[in-house]
mmCIF file of C-alpha atoms and ligand atoms in Angstrom:
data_model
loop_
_atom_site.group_PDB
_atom_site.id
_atom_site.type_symbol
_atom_site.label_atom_id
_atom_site.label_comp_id
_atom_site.label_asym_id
_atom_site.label_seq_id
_atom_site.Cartn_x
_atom_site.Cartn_y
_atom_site.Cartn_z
ATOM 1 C CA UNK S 10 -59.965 -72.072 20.511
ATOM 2 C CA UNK S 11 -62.039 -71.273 17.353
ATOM 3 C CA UNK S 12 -61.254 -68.055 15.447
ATOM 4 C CA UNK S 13 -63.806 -66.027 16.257
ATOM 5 C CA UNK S 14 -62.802 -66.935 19.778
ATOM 6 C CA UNK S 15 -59.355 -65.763 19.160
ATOM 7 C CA UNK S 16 -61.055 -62.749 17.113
ATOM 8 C CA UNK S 17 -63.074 -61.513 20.465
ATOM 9 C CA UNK S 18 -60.041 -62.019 22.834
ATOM 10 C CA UNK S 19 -57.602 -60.063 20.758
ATOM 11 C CA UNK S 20 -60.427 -57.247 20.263
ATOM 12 C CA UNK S 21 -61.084 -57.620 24.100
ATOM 13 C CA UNK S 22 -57.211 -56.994 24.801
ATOM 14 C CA UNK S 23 -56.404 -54.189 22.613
ATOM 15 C CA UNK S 24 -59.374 -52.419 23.582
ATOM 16 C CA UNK S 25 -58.110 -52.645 27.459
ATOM 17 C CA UNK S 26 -54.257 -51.921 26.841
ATOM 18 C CA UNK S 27 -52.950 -48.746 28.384
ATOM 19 C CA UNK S 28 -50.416 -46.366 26.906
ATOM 20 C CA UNK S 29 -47.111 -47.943 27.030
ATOM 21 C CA UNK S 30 -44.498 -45.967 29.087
ATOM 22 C CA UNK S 31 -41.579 -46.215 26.893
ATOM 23 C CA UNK S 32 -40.422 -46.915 23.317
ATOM 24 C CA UNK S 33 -38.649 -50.957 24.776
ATOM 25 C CA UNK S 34 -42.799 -51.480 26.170
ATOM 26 C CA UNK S 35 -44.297 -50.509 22.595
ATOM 27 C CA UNK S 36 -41.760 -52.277 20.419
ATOM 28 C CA UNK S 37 -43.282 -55.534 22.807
ATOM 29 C CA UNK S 38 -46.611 -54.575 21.922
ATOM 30 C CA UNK S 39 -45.697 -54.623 17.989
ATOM 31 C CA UNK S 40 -43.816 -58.195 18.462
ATOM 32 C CA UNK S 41 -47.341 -59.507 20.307
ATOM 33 C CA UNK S 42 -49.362 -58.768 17.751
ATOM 34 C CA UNK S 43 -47.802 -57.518 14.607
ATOM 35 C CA UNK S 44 -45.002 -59.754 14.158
ATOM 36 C CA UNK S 45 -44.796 -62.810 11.560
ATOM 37 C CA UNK S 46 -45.269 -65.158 14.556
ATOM 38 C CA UNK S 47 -48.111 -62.805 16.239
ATOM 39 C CA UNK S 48 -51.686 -63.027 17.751
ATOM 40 C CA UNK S 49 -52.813 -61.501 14.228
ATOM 41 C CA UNK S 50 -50.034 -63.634 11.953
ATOM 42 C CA UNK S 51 -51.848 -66.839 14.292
ATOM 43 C CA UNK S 52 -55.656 -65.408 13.156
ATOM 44 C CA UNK S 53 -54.421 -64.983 9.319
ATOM 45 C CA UNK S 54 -53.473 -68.366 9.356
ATOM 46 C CA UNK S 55 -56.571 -70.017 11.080
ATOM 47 C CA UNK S 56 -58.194 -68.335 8.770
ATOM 48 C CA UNK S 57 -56.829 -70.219 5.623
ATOM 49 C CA UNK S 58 -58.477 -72.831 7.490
ATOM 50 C CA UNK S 59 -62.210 -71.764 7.576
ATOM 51 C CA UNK S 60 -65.223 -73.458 5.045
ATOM 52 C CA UNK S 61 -65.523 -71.213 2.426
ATOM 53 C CA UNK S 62 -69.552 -70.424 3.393
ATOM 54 C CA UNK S 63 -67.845 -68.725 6.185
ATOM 55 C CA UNK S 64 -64.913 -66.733 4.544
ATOM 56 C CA UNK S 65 -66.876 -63.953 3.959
ATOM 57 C CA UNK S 66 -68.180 -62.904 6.911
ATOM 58 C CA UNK S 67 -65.211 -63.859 8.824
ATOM 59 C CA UNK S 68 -62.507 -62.070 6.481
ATOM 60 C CA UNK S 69 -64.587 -58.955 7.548
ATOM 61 C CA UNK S 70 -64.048 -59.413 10.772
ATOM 62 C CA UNK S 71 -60.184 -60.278 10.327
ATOM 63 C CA UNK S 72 -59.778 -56.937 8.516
ATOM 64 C CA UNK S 73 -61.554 -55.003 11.418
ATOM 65 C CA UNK S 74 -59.577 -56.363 13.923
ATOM 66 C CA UNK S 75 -56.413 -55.858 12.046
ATOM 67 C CA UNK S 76 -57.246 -52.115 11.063
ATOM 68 C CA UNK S 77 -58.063 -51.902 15.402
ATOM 69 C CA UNK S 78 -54.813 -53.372 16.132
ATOM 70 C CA UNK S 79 -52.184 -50.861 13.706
ATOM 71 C CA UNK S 80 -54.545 -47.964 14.568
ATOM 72 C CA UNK S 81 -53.819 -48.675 18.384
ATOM 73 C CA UNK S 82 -49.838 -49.193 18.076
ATOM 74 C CA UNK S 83 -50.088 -46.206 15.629
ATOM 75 C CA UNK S 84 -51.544 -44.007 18.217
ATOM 76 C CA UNK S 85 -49.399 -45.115 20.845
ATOM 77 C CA UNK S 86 -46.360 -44.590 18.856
ATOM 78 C CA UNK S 87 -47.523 -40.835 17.844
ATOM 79 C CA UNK S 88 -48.187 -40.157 22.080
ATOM 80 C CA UNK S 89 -44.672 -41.165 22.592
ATOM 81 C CA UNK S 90 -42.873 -38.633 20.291
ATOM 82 C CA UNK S 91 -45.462 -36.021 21.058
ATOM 83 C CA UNK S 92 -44.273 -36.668 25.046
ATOM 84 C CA UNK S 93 -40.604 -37.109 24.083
ATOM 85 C CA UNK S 94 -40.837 -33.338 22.205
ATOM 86 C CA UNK S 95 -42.552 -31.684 25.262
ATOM 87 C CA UNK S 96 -39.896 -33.218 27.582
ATOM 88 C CA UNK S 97 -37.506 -31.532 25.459
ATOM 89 C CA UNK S 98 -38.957 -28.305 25.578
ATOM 90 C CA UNK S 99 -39.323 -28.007 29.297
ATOM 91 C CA UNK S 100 -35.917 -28.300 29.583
ATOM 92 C CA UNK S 101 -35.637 -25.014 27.392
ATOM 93 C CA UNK S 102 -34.737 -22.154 29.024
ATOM 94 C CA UNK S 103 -36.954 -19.612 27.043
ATOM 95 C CA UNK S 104 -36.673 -16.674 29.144
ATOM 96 C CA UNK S 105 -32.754 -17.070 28.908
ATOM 97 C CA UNK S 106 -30.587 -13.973 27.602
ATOM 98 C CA UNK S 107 -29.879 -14.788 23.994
ATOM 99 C CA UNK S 108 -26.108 -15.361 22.944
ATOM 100 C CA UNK S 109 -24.652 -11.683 21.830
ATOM 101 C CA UNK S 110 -24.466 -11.938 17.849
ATOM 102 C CA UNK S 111 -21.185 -10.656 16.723
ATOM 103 C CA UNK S 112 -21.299 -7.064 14.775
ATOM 104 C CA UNK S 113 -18.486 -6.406 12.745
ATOM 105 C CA UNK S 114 -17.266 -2.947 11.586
ATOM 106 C CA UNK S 115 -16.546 -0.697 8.834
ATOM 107 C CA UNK S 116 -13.223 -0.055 7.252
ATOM 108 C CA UNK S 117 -11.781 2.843 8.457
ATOM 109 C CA UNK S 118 -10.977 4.072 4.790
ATOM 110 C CA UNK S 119 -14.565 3.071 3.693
ATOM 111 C CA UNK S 120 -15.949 5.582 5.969
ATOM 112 C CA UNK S 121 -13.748 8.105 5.368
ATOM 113 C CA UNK S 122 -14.206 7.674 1.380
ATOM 114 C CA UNK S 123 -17.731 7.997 2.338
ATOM 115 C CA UNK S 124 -17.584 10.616 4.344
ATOM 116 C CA UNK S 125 -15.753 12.771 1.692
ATOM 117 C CA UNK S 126 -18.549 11.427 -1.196
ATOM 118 C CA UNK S 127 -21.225 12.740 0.954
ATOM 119 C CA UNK S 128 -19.625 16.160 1.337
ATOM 120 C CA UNK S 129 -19.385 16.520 -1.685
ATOM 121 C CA UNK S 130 -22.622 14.932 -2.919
ATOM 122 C CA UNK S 131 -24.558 17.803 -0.690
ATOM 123 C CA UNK S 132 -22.289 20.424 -3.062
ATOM 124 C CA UNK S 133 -24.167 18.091 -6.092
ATOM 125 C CA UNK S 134 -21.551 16.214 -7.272
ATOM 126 C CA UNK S 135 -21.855 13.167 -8.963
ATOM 127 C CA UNK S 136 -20.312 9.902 -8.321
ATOM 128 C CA UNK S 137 -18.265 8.675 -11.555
ATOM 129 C CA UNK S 138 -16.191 4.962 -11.879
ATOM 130 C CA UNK S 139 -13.457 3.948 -14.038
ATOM 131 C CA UNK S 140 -11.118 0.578 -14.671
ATOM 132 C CA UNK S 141 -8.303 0.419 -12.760
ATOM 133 C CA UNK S 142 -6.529 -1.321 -15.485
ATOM 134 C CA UNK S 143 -6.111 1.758 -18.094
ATOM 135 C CA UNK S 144 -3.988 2.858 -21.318
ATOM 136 C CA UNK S 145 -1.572 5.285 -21.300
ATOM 137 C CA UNK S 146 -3.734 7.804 -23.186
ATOM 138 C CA UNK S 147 -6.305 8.438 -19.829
ATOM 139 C CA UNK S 148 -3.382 8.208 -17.955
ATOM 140 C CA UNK S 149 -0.843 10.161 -18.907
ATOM 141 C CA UNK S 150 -1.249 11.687 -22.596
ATOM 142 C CA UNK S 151 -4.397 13.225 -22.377
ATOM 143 C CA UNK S 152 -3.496 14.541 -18.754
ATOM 144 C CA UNK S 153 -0.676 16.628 -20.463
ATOM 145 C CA UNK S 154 2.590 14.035 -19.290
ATOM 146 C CA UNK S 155 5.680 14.811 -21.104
ATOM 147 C CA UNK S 156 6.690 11.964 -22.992
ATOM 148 C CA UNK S 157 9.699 11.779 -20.807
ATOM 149 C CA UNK S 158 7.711 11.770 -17.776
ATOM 150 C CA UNK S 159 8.914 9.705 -14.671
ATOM 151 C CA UNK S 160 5.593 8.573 -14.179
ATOM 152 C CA UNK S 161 5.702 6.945 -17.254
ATOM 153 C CA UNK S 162 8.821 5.185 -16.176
ATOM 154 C CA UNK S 163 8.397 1.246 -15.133
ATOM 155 C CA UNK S 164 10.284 1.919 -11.791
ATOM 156 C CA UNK S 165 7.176 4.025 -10.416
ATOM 157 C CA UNK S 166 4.285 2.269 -12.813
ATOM 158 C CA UNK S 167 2.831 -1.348 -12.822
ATOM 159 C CA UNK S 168 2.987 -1.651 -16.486
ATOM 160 C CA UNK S 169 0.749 -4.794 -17.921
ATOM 161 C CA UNK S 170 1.830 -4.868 -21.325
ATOM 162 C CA UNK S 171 3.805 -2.145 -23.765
ATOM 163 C CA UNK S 172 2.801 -0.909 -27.073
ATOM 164 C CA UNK S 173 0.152 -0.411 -26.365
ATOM 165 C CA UNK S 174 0.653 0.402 -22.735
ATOM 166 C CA UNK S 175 -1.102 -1.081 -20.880
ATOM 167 C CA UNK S 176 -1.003 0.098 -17.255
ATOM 168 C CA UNK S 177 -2.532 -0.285 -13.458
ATOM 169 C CA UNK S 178 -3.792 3.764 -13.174
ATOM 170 C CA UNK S 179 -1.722 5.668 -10.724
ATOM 171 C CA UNK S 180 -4.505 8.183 -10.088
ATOM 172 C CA UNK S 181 -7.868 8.836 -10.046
ATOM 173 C CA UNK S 182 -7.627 11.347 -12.759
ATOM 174 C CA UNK S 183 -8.005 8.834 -15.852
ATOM 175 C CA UNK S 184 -11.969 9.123 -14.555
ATOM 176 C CA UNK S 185 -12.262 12.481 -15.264
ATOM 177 C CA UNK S 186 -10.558 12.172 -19.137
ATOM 178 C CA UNK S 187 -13.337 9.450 -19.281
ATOM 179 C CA UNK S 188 -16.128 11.510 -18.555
ATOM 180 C CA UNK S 189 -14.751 14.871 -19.772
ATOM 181 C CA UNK S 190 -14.600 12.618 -23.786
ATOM 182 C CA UNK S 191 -18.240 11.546 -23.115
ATOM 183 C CA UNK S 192 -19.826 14.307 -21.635
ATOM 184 C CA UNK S 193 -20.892 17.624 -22.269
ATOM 185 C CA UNK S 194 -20.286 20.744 -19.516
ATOM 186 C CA UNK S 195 -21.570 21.250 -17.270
ATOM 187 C CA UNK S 196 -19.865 18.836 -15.505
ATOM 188 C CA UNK S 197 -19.368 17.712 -11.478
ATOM 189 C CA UNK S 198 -17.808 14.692 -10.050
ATOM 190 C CA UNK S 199 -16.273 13.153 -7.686
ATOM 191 C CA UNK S 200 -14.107 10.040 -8.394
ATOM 192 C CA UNK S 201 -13.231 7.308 -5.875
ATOM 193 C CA UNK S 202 -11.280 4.597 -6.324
ATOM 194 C CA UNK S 203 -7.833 2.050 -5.931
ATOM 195 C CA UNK S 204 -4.843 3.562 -7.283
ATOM 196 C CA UNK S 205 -1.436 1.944 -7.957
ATOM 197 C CA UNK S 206 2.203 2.861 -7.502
ATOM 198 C CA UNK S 207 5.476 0.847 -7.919
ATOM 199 C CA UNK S 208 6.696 1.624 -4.845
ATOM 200 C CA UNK S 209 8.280 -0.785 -1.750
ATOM 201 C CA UNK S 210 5.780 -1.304 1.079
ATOM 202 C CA UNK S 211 6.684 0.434 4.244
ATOM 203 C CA UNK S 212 4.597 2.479 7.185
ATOM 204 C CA UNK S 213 4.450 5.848 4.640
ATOM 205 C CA UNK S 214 4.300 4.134 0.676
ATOM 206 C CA UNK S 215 1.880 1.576 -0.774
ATOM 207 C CA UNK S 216 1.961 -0.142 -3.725
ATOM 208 C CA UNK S 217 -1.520 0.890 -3.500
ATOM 209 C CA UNK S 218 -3.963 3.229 -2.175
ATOM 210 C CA UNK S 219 -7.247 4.696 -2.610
ATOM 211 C CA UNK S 220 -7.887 8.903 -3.607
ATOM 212 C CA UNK S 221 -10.762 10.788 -3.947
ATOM 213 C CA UNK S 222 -11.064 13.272 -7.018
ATOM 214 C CA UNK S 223 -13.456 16.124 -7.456
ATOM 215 C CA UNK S 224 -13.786 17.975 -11.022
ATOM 216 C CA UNK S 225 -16.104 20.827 -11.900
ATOM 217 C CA UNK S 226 -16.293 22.469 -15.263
ATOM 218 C CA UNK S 227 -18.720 24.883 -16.629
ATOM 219 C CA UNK S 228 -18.811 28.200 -17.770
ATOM 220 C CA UNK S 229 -17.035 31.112 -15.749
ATOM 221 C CA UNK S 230 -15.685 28.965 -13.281
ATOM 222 C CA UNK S 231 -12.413 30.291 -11.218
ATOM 223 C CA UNK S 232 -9.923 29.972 -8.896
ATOM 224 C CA UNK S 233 -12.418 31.676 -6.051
ATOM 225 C CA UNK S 234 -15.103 28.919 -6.600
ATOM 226 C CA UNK S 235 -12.281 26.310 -5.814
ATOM 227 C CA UNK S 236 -11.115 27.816 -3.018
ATOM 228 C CA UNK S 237 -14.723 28.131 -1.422
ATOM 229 C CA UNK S 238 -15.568 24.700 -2.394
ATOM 230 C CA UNK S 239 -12.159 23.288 -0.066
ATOM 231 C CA UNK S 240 -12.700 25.717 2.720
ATOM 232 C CA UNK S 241 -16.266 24.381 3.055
ATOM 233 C CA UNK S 242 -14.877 20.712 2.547
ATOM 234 C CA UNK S 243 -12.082 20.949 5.335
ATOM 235 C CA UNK S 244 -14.503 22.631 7.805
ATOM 236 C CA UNK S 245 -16.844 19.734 7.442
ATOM 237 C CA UNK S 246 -14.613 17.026 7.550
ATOM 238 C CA UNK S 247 -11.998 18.428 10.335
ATOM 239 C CA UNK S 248 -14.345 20.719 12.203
ATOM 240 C CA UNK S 249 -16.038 24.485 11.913
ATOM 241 C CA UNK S 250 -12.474 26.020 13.246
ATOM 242 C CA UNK S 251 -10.210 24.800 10.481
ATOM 243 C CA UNK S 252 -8.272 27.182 8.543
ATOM 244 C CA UNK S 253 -6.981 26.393 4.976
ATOM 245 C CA UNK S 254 -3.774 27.467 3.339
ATOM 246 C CA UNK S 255 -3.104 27.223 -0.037
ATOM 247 C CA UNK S 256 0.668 26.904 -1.546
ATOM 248 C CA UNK S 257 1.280 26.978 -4.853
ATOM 249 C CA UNK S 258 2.236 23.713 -6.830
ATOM 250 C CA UNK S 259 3.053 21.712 -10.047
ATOM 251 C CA UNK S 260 0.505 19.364 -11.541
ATOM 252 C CA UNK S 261 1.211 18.535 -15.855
ATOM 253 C CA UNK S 262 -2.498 18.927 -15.446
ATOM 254 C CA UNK S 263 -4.073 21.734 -13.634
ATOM 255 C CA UNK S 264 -2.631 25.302 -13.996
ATOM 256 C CA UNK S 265 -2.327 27.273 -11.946
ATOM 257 C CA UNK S 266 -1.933 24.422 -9.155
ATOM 258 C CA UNK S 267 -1.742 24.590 -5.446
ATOM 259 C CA UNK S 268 -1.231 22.707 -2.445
ATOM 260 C CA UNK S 269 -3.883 22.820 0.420
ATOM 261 C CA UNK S 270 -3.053 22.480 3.940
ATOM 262 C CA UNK S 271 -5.113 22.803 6.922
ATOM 263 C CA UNK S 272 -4.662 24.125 10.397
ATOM 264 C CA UNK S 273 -3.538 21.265 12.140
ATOM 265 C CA UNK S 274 -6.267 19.342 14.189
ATOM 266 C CA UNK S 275 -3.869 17.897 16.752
ATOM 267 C CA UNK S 276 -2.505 21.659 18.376
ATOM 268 C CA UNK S 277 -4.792 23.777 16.942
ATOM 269 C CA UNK S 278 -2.311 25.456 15.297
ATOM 270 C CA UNK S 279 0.023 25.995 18.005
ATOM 271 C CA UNK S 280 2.866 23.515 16.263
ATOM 272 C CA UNK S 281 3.522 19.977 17.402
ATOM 273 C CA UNK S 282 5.552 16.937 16.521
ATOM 274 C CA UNK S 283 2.576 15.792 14.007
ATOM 275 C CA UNK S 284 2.636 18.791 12.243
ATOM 276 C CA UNK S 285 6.206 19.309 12.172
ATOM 277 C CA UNK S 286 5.754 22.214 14.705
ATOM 278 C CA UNK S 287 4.378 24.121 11.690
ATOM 279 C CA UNK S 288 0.827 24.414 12.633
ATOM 280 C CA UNK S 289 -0.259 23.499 9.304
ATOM 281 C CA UNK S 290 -0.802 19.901 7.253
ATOM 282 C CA UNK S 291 -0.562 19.082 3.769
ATOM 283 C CA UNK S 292 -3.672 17.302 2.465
ATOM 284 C CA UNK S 293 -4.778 18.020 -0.906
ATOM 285 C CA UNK S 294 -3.503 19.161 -4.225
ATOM 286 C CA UNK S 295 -5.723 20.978 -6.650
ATOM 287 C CA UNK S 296 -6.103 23.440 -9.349
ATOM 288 C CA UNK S 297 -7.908 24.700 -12.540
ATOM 289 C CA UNK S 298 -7.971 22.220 -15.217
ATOM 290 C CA UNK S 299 -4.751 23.319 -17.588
ATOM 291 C CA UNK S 300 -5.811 23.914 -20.901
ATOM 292 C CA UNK S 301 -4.473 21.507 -23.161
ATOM 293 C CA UNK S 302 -6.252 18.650 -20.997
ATOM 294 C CA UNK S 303 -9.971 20.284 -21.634
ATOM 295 C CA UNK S 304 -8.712 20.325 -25.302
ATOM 296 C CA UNK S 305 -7.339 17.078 -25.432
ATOM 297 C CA UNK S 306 -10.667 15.761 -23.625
ATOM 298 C CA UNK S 307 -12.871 17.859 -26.755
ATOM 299 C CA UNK S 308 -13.908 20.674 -24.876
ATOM 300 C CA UNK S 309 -14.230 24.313 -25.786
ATOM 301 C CA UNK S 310 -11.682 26.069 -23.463
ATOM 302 C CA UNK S 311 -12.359 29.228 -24.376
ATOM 303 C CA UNK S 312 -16.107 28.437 -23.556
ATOM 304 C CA UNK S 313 -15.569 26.413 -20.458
ATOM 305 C CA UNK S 314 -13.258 26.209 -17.333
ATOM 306 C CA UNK S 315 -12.900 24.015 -14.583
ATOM 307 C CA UNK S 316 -11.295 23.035 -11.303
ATOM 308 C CA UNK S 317 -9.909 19.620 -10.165
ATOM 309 C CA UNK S 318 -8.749 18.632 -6.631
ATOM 310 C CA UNK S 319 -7.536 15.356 -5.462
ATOM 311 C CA UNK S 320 -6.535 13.751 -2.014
ATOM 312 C CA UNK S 321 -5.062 10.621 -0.451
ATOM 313 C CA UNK S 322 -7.912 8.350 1.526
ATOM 314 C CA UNK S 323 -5.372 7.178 3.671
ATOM 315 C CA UNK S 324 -3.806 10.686 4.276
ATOM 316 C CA UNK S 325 -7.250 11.977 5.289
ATOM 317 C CA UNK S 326 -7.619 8.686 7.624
ATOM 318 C CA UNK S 327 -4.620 8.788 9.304
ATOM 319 C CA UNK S 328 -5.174 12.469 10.412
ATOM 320 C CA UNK S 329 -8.405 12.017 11.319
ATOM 321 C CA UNK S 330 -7.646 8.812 13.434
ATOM 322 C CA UNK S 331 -4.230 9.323 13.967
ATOM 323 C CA UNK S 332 -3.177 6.072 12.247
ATOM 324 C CA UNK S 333 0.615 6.636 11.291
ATOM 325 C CA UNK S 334 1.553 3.128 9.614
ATOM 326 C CA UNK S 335 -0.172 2.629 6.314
ATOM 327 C CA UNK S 336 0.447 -1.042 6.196
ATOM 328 C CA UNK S 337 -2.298 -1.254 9.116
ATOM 329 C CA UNK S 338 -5.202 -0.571 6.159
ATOM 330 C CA UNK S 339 -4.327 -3.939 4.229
ATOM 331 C CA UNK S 340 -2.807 -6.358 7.201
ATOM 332 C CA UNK S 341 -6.579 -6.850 8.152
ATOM 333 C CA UNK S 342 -5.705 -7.123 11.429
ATOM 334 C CA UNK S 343 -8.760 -7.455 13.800
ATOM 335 C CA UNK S 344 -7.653 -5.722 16.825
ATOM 336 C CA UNK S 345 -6.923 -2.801 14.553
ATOM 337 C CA UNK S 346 -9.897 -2.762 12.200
ATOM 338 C CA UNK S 347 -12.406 -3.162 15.760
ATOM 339 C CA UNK S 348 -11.229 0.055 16.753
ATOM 340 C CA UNK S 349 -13.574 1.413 14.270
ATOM 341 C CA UNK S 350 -17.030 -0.060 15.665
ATOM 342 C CA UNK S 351 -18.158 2.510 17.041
ATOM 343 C CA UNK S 352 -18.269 4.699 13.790
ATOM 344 C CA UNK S 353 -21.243 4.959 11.821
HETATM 345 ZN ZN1 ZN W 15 0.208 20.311 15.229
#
């Protein structure tokens, strides 16, 4: 057979071949004609053969034919995979219910801290931040400690280092000396934020926990304003009904200070086990800002006075969800924390 014979049968055959079925019928098809000892490998080599008058012509003809042959296998290779990939998508289910995605849920504390904030943010107070690793100065001095202070004693403070003391804050009050050295009155925040104590873990004490601190100072401020400003807080946060009672206190740095309680939420009032059969529960402690601290901060107390108020997130929580082991808010414990999903 001469090799333009061969050159007119193998056109004649690729021209007639059919789309093979499977990948095992086109892998065949490649070994035919593509392979080292294949119908086009046989034409390459017939073709080392031919008078050189005729290469030219001829080698055109060998390139056609192989470009026909690669295009074809090519093509049939690319109708495979595209019918492979629509196999696979008929067996797709589309209209299928999707698999539920998880949700997770807030802290409990988180939404009670924000809860308070946004209380308080409608009154316009601002939010302030602080480090929770402090000196004793925003501590303790400037907040008007006695030097022989029990605070100031290592068996209720995480000390880091001594002289200079070094300390993990035990209140949310080193924010306010902060902002009361840098700022000028008027002045109204509310401080967030981790506290510390050195105290053994059990369901009623934390080594630590989280409070939320208000301060207001300006000129002509009194005892009245504070009292509004926590009779409007506990009737948003525990209802319109709540009553507030206020007993009076020791702070080193508010004077005069008080103790707030509120009606309690469980009886109404009536007395129960929760509330001691009392009626009433202790949740806040507050205060006007003693003078020595708004002097010891730079600020003109015969100009300017101020109220401060502080509370336990965790107190607030566990009265609001009736939660009465503290440990619960650090154990992570998912059948615990899910309870809280449905709270926005
Ligand atoms: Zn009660």
């Amino acid at each position: 057979m001469t090799i333009q014979e061969k050159i007119a049968e193998i056109t004649k055959e690729i021209n007639s071949l059919t789309q093979p079925e499977n990948q095992e019928r086109l892998e065949e098809l490649r070994l035919k004609y593509l392979s080292k000892k294949g119908a086009l490998n046989d034409v390459i080599k017939d073709f080392k053969e031919v008078p050189k008058e005729s290469k030219r012509e001829l080698g055109m003809q060998v390139n056609e034919l192989k470009t026909l042959v690669m295009t074809r296998i090519e093509h049939f290779k690319h109708q495979l995979e595209q019918n492979s990939r629509s196999s696979e998508l008929d067996a797709m289910d589309l209209t299928r219910t999707p698999y539920p995605l998880p949700l997770g849920s807030r802290h409990p504390l988180n939404i009670v801290r924000d809860q308070i904030i946004s209380i308080f943010a409608r009154l316009g107070f601002n939010i302030a931040e602080g480090p929770e690793i402090e000196d004793d100065w925003h501590v303790f001095e400037s907040l008007n400690f006695a030097p022989d202070h029990p605070a100031r004693d290592m068996q209720d403070t995480f000390f880091v280092s001594h002289s200079p003391d070094i300390l993990l804050r035990t209140h949310t009050s080193s924010v306010q000396t902060r902002i009361m050295e840098e700022q000028e009155p008027p002045i109204r925040i509310i401080c967030p934020g981790r506290v510390y104590r050195n105290e053994s873990i059990s369901a009623r004490a934390h080594c630590f926990f989280h409070q939320v601190e208000a301060l207001y100072i300006a000129e002509h401020v009194t005892f009245q304003d504070l009292r509004q400003v926590l009779l409007h807080f506990a009737q948003q946060m525990f209802g319109p009904d709540t009553k507030i009672r206020l007993r009076p206190s020791y702070f080193p740095f508010t004077e005069p200070s008080a103790e707030m309680d509120i009606s309690c939420n469980i009886c109404g009032g009536e007395g129960c086990s929760f509330c001691k059969h009392t009626g009433w529960v202790e949740i806040l402690g507050c205060g006007m800002v003693d003078r020595n601290v708004l002097e010891a901060c730079g600020i003109d107390c015969e100009k300017y006075s101020g109220y401060a108020l502080g509370m336990g997130i965790e107190r607030i929580t566990n009265l609001k969800y009736s939660v009465n082991d503290l440990r619960l808010f650090s154990e992570n414990d998912i059948r615990f924390l899910e309870q809280f999903k449905s709270v926005r």
